[in-house]
Structure formats: structure tokens, C-alpha cells
Coordinates of C-alpha atoms and ligand atoms in Angstrom, one line a residue:
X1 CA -66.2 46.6 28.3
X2 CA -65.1 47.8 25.0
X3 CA -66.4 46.9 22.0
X4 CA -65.7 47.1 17.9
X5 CA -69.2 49.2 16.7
X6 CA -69.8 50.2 13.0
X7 CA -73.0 52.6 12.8
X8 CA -72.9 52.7 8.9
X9 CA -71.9 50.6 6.5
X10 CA -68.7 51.4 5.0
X11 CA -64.5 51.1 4.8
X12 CA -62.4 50.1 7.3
X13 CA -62.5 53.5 9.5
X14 CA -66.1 52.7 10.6
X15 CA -65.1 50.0 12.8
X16 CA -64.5 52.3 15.8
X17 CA -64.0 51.0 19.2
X18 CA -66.0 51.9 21.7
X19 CA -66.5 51.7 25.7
X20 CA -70.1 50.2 27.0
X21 CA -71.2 49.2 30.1
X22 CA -70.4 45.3 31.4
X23 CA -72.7 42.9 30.3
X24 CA -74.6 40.8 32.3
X25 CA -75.6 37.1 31.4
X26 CA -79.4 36.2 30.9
X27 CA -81.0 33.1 31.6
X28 CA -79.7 30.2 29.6
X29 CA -76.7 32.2 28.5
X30 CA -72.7 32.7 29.8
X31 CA -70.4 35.8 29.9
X32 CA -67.0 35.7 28.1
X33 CA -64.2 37.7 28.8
X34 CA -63.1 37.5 25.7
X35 CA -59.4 36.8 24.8
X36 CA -58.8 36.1 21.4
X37 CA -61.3 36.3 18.2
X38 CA -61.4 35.2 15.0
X39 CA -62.2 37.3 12.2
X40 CA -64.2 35.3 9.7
X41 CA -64.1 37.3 5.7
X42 CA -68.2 37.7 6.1
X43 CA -67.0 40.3 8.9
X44 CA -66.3 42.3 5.9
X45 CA -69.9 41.9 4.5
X46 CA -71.1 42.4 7.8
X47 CA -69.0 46.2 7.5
X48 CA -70.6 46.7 4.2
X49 CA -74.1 46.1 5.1
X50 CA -74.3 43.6 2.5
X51 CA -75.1 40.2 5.2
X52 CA -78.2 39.3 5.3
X53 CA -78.8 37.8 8.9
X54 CA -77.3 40.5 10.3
X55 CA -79.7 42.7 9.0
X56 CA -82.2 39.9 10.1
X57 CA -81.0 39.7 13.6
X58 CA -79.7 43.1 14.4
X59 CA -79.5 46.0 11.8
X60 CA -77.6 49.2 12.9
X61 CA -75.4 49.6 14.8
X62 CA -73.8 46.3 14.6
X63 CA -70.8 44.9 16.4
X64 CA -69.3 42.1 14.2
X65 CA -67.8 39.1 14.9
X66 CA -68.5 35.1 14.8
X67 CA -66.3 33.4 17.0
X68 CA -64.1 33.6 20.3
X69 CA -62.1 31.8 22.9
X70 CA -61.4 33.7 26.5
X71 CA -62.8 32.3 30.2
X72 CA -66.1 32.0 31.5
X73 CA -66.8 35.8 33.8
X74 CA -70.5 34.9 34.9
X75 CA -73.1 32.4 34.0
X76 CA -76.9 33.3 33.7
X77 CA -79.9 31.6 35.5
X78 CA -79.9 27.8 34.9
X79 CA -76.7 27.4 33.3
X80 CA -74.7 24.4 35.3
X81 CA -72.3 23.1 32.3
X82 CA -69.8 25.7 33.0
X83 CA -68.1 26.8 36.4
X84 CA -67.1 30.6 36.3
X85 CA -63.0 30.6 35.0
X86 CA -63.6 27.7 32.6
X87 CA -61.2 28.2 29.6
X88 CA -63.7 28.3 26.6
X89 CA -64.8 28.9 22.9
X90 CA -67.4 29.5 20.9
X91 CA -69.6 30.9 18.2
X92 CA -71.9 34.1 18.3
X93 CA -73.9 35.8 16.1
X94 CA -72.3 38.7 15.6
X95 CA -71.1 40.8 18.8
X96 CA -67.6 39.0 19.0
X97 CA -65.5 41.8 18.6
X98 CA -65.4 42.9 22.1
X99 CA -63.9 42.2 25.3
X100 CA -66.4 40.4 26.8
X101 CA -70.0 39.0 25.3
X102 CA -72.9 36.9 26.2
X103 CA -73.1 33.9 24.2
X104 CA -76.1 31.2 24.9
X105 CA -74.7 28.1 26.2
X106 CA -75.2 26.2 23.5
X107 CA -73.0 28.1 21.6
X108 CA -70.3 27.8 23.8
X109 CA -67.7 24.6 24.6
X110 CA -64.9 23.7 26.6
X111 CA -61.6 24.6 25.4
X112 CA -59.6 21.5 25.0
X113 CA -56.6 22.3 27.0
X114 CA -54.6 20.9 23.6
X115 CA -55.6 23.9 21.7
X116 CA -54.5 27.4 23.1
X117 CA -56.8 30.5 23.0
X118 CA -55.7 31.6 20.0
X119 CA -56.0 28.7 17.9
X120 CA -59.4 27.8 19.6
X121 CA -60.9 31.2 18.2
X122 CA -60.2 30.6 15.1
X123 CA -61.7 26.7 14.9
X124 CA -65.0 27.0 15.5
X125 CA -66.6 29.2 12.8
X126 CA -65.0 27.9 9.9
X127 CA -64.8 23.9 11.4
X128 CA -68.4 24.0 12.0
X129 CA -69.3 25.5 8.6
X130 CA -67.2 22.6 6.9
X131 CA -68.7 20.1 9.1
X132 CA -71.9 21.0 8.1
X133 CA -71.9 21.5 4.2
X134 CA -69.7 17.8 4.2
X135 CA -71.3 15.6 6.8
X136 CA -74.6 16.9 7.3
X137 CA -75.2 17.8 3.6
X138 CA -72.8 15.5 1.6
X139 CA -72.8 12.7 3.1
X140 CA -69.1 11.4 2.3
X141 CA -67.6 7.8 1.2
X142 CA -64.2 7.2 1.0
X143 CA -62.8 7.6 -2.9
X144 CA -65.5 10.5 -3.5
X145 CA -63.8 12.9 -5.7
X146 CA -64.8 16.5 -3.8
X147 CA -63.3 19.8 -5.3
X148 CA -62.8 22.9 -2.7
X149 CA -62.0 26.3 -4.1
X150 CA -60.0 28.6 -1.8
X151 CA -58.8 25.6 -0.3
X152 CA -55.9 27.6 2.0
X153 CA -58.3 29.6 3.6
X154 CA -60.3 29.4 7.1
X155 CA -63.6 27.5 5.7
X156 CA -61.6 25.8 2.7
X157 CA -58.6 24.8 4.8
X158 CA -61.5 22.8 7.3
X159 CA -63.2 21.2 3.9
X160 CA -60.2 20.2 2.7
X161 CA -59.1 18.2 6.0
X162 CA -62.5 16.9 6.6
X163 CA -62.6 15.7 3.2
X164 CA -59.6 14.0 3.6
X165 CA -60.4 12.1 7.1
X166 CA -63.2 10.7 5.4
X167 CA -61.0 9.4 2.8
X168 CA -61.8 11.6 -0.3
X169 CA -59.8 12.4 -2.5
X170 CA -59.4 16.4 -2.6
X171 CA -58.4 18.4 -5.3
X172 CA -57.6 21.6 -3.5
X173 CA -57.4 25.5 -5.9
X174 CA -56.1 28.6 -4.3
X175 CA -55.3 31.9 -6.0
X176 CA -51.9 32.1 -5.5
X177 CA -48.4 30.1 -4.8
X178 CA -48.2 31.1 -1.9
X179 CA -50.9 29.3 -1.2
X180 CA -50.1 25.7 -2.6
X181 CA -48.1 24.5 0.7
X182 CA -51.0 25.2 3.3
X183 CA -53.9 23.7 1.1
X184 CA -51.6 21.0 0.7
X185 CA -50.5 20.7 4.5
X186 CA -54.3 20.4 5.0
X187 CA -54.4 17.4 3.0
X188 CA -54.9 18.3 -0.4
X189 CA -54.1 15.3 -3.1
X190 CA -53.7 18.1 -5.7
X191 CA -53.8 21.6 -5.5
X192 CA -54.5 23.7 -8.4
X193 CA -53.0 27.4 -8.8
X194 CA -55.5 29.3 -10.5
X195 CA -53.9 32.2 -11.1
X196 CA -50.9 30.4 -13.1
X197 CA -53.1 28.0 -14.5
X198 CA -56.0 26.6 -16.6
X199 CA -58.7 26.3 -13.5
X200 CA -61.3 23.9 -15.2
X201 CA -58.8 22.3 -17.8
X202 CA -56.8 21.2 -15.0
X203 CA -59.4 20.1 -12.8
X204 CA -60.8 17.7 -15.5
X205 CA -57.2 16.0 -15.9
X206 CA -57.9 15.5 -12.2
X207 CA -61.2 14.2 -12.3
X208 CA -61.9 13.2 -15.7
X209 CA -65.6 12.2 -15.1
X210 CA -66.4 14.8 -12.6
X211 CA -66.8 15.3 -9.2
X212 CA -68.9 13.8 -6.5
X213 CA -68.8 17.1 -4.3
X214 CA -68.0 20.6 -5.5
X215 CA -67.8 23.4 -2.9
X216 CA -67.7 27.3 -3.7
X217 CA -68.0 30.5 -1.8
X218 CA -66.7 32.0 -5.2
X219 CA -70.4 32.7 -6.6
X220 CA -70.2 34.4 -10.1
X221 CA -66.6 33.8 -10.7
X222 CA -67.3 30.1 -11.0
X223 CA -70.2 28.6 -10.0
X224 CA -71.4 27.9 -13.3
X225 CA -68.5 26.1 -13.9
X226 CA -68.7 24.3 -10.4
X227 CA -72.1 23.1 -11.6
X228 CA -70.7 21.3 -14.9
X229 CA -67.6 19.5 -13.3
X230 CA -70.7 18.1 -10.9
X231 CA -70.8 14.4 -11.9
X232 CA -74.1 12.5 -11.9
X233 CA -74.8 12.2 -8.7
X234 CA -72.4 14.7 -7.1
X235 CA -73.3 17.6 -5.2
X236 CA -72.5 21.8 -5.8
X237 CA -72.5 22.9 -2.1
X238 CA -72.6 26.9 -2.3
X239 CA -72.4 28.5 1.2
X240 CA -70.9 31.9 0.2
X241 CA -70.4 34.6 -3.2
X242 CA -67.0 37.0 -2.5
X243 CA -65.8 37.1 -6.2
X244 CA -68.8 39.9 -6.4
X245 CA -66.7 41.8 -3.6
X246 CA -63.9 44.2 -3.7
X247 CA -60.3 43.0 -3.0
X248 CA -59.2 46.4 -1.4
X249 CA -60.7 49.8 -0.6
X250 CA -63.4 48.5 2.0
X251 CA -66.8 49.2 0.2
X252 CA -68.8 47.5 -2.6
X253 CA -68.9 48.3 -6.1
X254 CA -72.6 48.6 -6.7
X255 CA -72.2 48.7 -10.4
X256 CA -70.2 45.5 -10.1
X257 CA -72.7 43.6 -8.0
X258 CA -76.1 44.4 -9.8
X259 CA -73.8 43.0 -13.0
X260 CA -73.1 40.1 -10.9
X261 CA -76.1 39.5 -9.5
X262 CA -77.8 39.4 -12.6
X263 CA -74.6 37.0 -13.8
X264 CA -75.0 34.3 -11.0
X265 CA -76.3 31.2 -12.4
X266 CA -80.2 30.4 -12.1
X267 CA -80.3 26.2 -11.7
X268 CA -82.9 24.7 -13.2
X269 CA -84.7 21.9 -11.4
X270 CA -86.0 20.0 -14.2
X271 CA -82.4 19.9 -16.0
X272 CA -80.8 19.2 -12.3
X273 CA -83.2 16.2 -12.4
X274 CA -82.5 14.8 -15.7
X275 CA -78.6 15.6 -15.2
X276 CA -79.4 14.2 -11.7
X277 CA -77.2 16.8 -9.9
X278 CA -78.1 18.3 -6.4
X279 CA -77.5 22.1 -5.5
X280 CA -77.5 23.0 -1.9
X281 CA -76.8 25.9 -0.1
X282 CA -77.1 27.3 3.7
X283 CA -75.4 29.6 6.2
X284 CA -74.3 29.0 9.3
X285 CA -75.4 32.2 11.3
X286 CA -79.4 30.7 10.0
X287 CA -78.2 27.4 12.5
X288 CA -78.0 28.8 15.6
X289 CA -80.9 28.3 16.1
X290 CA -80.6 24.5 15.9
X291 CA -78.7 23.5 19.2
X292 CA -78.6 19.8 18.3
X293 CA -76.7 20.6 15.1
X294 CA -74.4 22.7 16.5
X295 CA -73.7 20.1 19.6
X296 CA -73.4 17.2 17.1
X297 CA -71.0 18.9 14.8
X298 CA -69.2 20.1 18.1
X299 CA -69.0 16.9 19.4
X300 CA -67.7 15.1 16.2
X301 CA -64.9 18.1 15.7
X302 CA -63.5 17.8 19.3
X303 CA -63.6 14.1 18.7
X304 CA -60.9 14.7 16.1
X305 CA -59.2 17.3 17.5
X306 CA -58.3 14.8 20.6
X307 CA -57.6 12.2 18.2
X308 CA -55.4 14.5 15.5
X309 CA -57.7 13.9 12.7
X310 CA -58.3 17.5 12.3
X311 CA -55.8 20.2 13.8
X312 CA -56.3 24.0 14.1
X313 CA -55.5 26.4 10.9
X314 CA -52.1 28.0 10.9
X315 CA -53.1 32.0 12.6
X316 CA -51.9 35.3 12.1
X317 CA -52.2 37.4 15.4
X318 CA -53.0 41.2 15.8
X319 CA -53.6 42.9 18.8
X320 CA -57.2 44.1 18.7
X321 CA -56.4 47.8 17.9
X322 CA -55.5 46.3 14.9
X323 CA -58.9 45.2 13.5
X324 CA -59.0 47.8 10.3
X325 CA -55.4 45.9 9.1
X326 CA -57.1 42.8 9.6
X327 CA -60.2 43.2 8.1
X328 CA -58.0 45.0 5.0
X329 CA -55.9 41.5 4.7
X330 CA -59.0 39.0 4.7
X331 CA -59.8 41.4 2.1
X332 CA -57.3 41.3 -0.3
X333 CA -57.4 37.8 -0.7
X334 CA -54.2 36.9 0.2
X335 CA -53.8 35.7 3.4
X336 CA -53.6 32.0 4.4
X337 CA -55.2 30.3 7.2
X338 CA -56.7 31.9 10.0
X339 CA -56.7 36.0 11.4
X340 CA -57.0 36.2 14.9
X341 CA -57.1 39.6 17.4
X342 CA -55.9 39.6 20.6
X343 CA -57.9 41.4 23.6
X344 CA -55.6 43.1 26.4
X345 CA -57.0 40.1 28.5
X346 CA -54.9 37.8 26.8
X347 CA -51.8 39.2 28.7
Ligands
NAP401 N1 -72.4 30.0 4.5 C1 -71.8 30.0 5.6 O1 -72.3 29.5 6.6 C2 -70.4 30.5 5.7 C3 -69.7 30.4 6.9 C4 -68.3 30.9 6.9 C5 -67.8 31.5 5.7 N2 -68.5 31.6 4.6 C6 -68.0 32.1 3.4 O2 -66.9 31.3 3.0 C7 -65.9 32.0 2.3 C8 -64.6 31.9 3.0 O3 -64.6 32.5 4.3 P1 -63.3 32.6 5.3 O4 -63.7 33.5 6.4 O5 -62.9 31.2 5.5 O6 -62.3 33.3 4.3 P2 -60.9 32.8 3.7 O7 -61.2 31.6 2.8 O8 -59.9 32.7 4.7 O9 -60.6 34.0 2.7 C9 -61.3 34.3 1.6 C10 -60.7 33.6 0.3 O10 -61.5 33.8 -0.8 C11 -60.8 34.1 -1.9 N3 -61.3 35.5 -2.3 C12 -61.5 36.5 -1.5 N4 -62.0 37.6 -2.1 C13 -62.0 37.3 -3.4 C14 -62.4 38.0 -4.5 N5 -62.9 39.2 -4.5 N6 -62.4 37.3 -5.7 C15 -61.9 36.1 -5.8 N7 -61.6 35.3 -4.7 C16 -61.6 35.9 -3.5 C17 -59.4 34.1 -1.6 O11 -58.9 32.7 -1.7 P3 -58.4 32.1 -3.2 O12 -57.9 33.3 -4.0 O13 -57.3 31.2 -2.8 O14 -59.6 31.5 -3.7 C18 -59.4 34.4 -0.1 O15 -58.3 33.9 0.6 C19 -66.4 33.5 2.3 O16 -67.1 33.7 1.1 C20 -67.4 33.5 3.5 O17 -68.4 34.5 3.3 C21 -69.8 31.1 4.6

């Protein structure tokens, strides 16, 4: 098999492919030949050594990678949910870039045969990281007013149409107009450009008494903010911090993030009490470890995939040689929707 391996943190050139022996499946666990993969933006944090659980779970080396969609090669002792050849996807902690990994069943779910390879790779990270922070955290109600920054990308892009099937009213932003027509495809009621206008002035004309759900992976940039257009009541969900990361060159400024670091809000509980706000965070990779959350929000997504509540994001391919140029995009920014790599087995 051949796998994506960075040895040391770093740029782009220390994602270096490599060939390993096959894997075999353990008990409890199924082998994927892997097909297609979705490359998340924390795969970049992962390359700079800057994610936490994966220097929880595996340190260095390290092969990244969240999510993938291929067949089922072999299945370990005791699994009987899946028949070797099933078309599936899935999420893993870490190890996705590769032609073939060992996921434990839990993880893994039939493909719907609606959703091609491609599209399925890229559903399943950022779907069940929405579905989590709004349903198991923010318990929705139609009319809620619920604000999502980067609302055209993987994780934003699922908010934003979850909000919406639960009949929210979402105020999408996005960094750039090229960006307004996908948050909007998603189901955005407004979508605010924040690079050609006033963020926070705009999204008080939209919500002039606040909002009931605020959700950022900006950190620094504008969580503070995120936190005063919270409305009595409302929620700040944070599940991620890239505004402390570089848009290009590969590796962290350090001076930058101590500066931010020391920048990101502190919340207070006893004013969070009196201004009766709630601030939650999580992260996904820490929920892995809770099967029945995973198969509940599993269940509910494929509930509205079959029913075209939610649909896939719209995906850029590259062929698997080309993981440095994708991890350089996600990077910068700019790029809309999903990034997916394609393994020789996709044929
Ligand atoms: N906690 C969890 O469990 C969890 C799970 C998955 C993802 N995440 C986090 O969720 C966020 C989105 O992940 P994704 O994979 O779906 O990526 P994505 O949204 O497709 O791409 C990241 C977006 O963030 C904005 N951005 C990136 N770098 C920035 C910078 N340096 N300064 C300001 N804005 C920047 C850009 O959108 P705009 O310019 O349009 O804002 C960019 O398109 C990431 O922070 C990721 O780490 C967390």
C-alpha cells in the first residue's frame, strides 16, 4: 500500500509518499481500499504539528487524513455489517491518506448508491462536525437566527444547510465574492462578504437583537466579536481557530501565534451568566470514541441525504500525487466547497 507520511512538521514538501506493507484488519475493524479522500483544512495543522489529538493519539510520523470512501478489502474478527466489496465511507483518525486503511466499524457506513465516491469522501467529516455543534449542542427551533462564518467552505457549507432544514434563518459570511453563490446555494438567507464589507455592522442590520447561534472556526480574528452579537440566550459554538494560521508558505508563524494566543478571548463565567450566553466548544477527532454519537448523527445525515434535505458539497478533484497543491489551496483560503484526492483505485 502506499501511503502520504510526514516525519516532521513542516511545508508542503514533507508530505512524501511512501510504500508500506498491506494492512490487515483487527478485530472489530474493516480494511478500505481506499478510492477517494477528502482533505479536511486541520490536515494542514496536522502538517504543522500544531493538532492536538494527533499528537494525543499518534505523534511522529503521522499520516493525515480524516475521511474516505473506496470498497470494503477485508473485514476483522467479528465484524458482520459489511460483506467484502461493499461500496463504503467513512471517518478515521488520521491515516486517510493512503490507499488502503483500517477503520473500526463504527466509523465506517454504507455508501448510498445516490452519492458517488467522490462526493461521499468529502461528506462525512465536515457533515458530522455540523451535525454535532447544531443538533447535539444547539438544539435548533425554526426562526433561530444562527450566524456561520466561512459559510462556503466544507464545515460552514454543512452548518449552513443544516441550519436551514431546521428552519433557521442563516446569515452566511465568506471572505470573498467568489464565494457568495455557494454559501448561498447552500441555503444562506444572507450572505455577507467580508472582505468588501462592514462584517459586524452588516450583521446587526441582519439581526438587529442578536443571534440565537453563532458559529466560528475563525478564533482571534473574531471571536470576541462572535460573543457580543450572541443574544440572550444564544449560543457561541467554537470548534476551530485558522485566522492564527498562515494563508500560504506551509508553516506557522510563531511570533504570530504566541500574539494570538495571548489575543483570543478569555470568557468569563460569571458575566456569561448574568449576560446569560453559553460558550461551547469540541472537536470531532475527541468523538470517536463515542460510537453512539457518531451512529446517531450518521443515521440522521443519510436520512437527509435520501430524502434531499441535505446534498453533498460541490468537490474539486486531484489525483493523489497531487496532495502538496491541495493542501496549498485549503490553505490559502480561497477555495469553495470540498477538495478531494483520487487514489489510482478509483480507475
Ligand atoms: N472542531 C472540529 O471538530 C472540527 C472539525 C472539522 C473542521 N474544523 C475546523 O473548521 C474549519 C473549517 O474546516 P474545513 O476543512 O471545512 O475548511 P474550509 O472551511 O473549507 O476552509 C477554511 C476556510 O476558512 C477561512 N480561512 C482559512 N484560513 C484563514 C485565515 N488564515 N484567516 C482567515 N480565514 C481563513 C476561509 O474561508 P472564509 O475566508 O470564507 O472565511 C477558508 O475557506 C477549520 O478551522 C477546521 O480546523 C473543526
Amino acid at each position: 500500500m502506499k501511503k502520504v507520511v510526514v516525519h516532521h512538521p513542516g511545508s508542503y514538501e514533507r508530505l512524501v509518499f511512501e510504500e508500506h506493507p498491506d494492512l490487515e484488519p483487527g478485530p472489530g475493524e474493516v480494511l478500505v481500499d481506499v478510492h477517494a479522500i477528502g482533505v479536511n483544512y486541520a490536515d494542514c495543522i496536522v502538517r504543522m504539528g500544531l493538532y492536538s489529538s494527533a499528537r494525543k493519539y499518534v505523534g511522529w510520523p503521522i499520516t493525515p487524513g480524516f475521511e474516505v470512501a473506496g470498497r470494503v478489502k477485508r473485514l476483522g474478527a467479528g465484524v458482520t455489517e459489511f460483506a467484502i466489496g461493499d461500496e463504503v465511507f467513512g471517518v478515521t483518525r488520521f491515516d486517510a491518506y493512503a490507499t488502503e486503511v483500517v477503520i473500526p466499524k463504527h466509523q465506517v457506513f454504507p455508501r448510498p448508491s445516490s452519492v458517488d465516491a467522490v462526493h461521499a469522501a468529502g461528506f462525512p467529516g465536515v457533515f458530522l462536525t455540523a451535525h454535532y455543534a447544531l443538533v447535539e449542542l444547539c438544539r435548533l427551533r425554526p426562526g433561530m437566527k444562527v450566524l456561520v462564518h466561512s459559510a462556503a467552505g466544507g464545515v460552514g457549507g454543512a452548518l449552513t444547510q443544516i441550519a436551514r432544514l431546521h428552519g433557521c434563518d442563516v446569515v452566511g459570511v465568506v471572505g470573498g465574492a467568489h464565494k457568495i453563490a455557494a454559501a448561498g446555494a447552500h441555503g444562506a438567507n444572507a450572505v455577507i462578504d467580508k472582505s468588501h464589507s462592514d462584517l459586524w455592522r452588516e450583521a446587526e442590520r441582519h439581526a438587529p437583537d442578536g443571534y440565537d447561534v453563532v458559529l466560528d472556526a475563525n478564533g482571534v480574528e473574531t471571536l470576541g466579536d462572535s460573543y457580543q452579537h450572541v443574544k440572550p440566550s444564544g449560543r457561541l459554538v467554537i470548534y476551530g481557530f485558522h485566522t492564527m494560521m498562515p494563508r500560504s508558505g506551509g508553516r506557522p508563524n510563531y511570533g504570530k501565534l504566541a500574539v494570538d494566543w495571548l489575543r483570543t478571548p478569555r470568557f468569563n463565567p460569571l458575566a456569561m451568566t448574568e449576560q446569560n450566553r453559553s460558550v461551547m466548544a469540541f472537536n470531532l477527532s475527541y468523538l470517536f470514541d463515542r460510537p453512539e454519537l457518531l451512529a446517531e448523527g450518521m443515521r440522521e445525515l443519510l436520512g437527509w441525504l435520501a430524502e434531499g434535505k441535505v446534498r453533498p458539497h460541490e468537490v474539486r478533484v486531484f489525483p493523489f500525487s497531487e496532495v502538496r497543491r491541495a493542501h496549498e489551496l485549503i490553505e490559502s483560503g480561497t477555495t469553495v466547497g470540498k477538495l478531494v484526492l483520487l487514489t489510482d483505485a478509483a480507475g
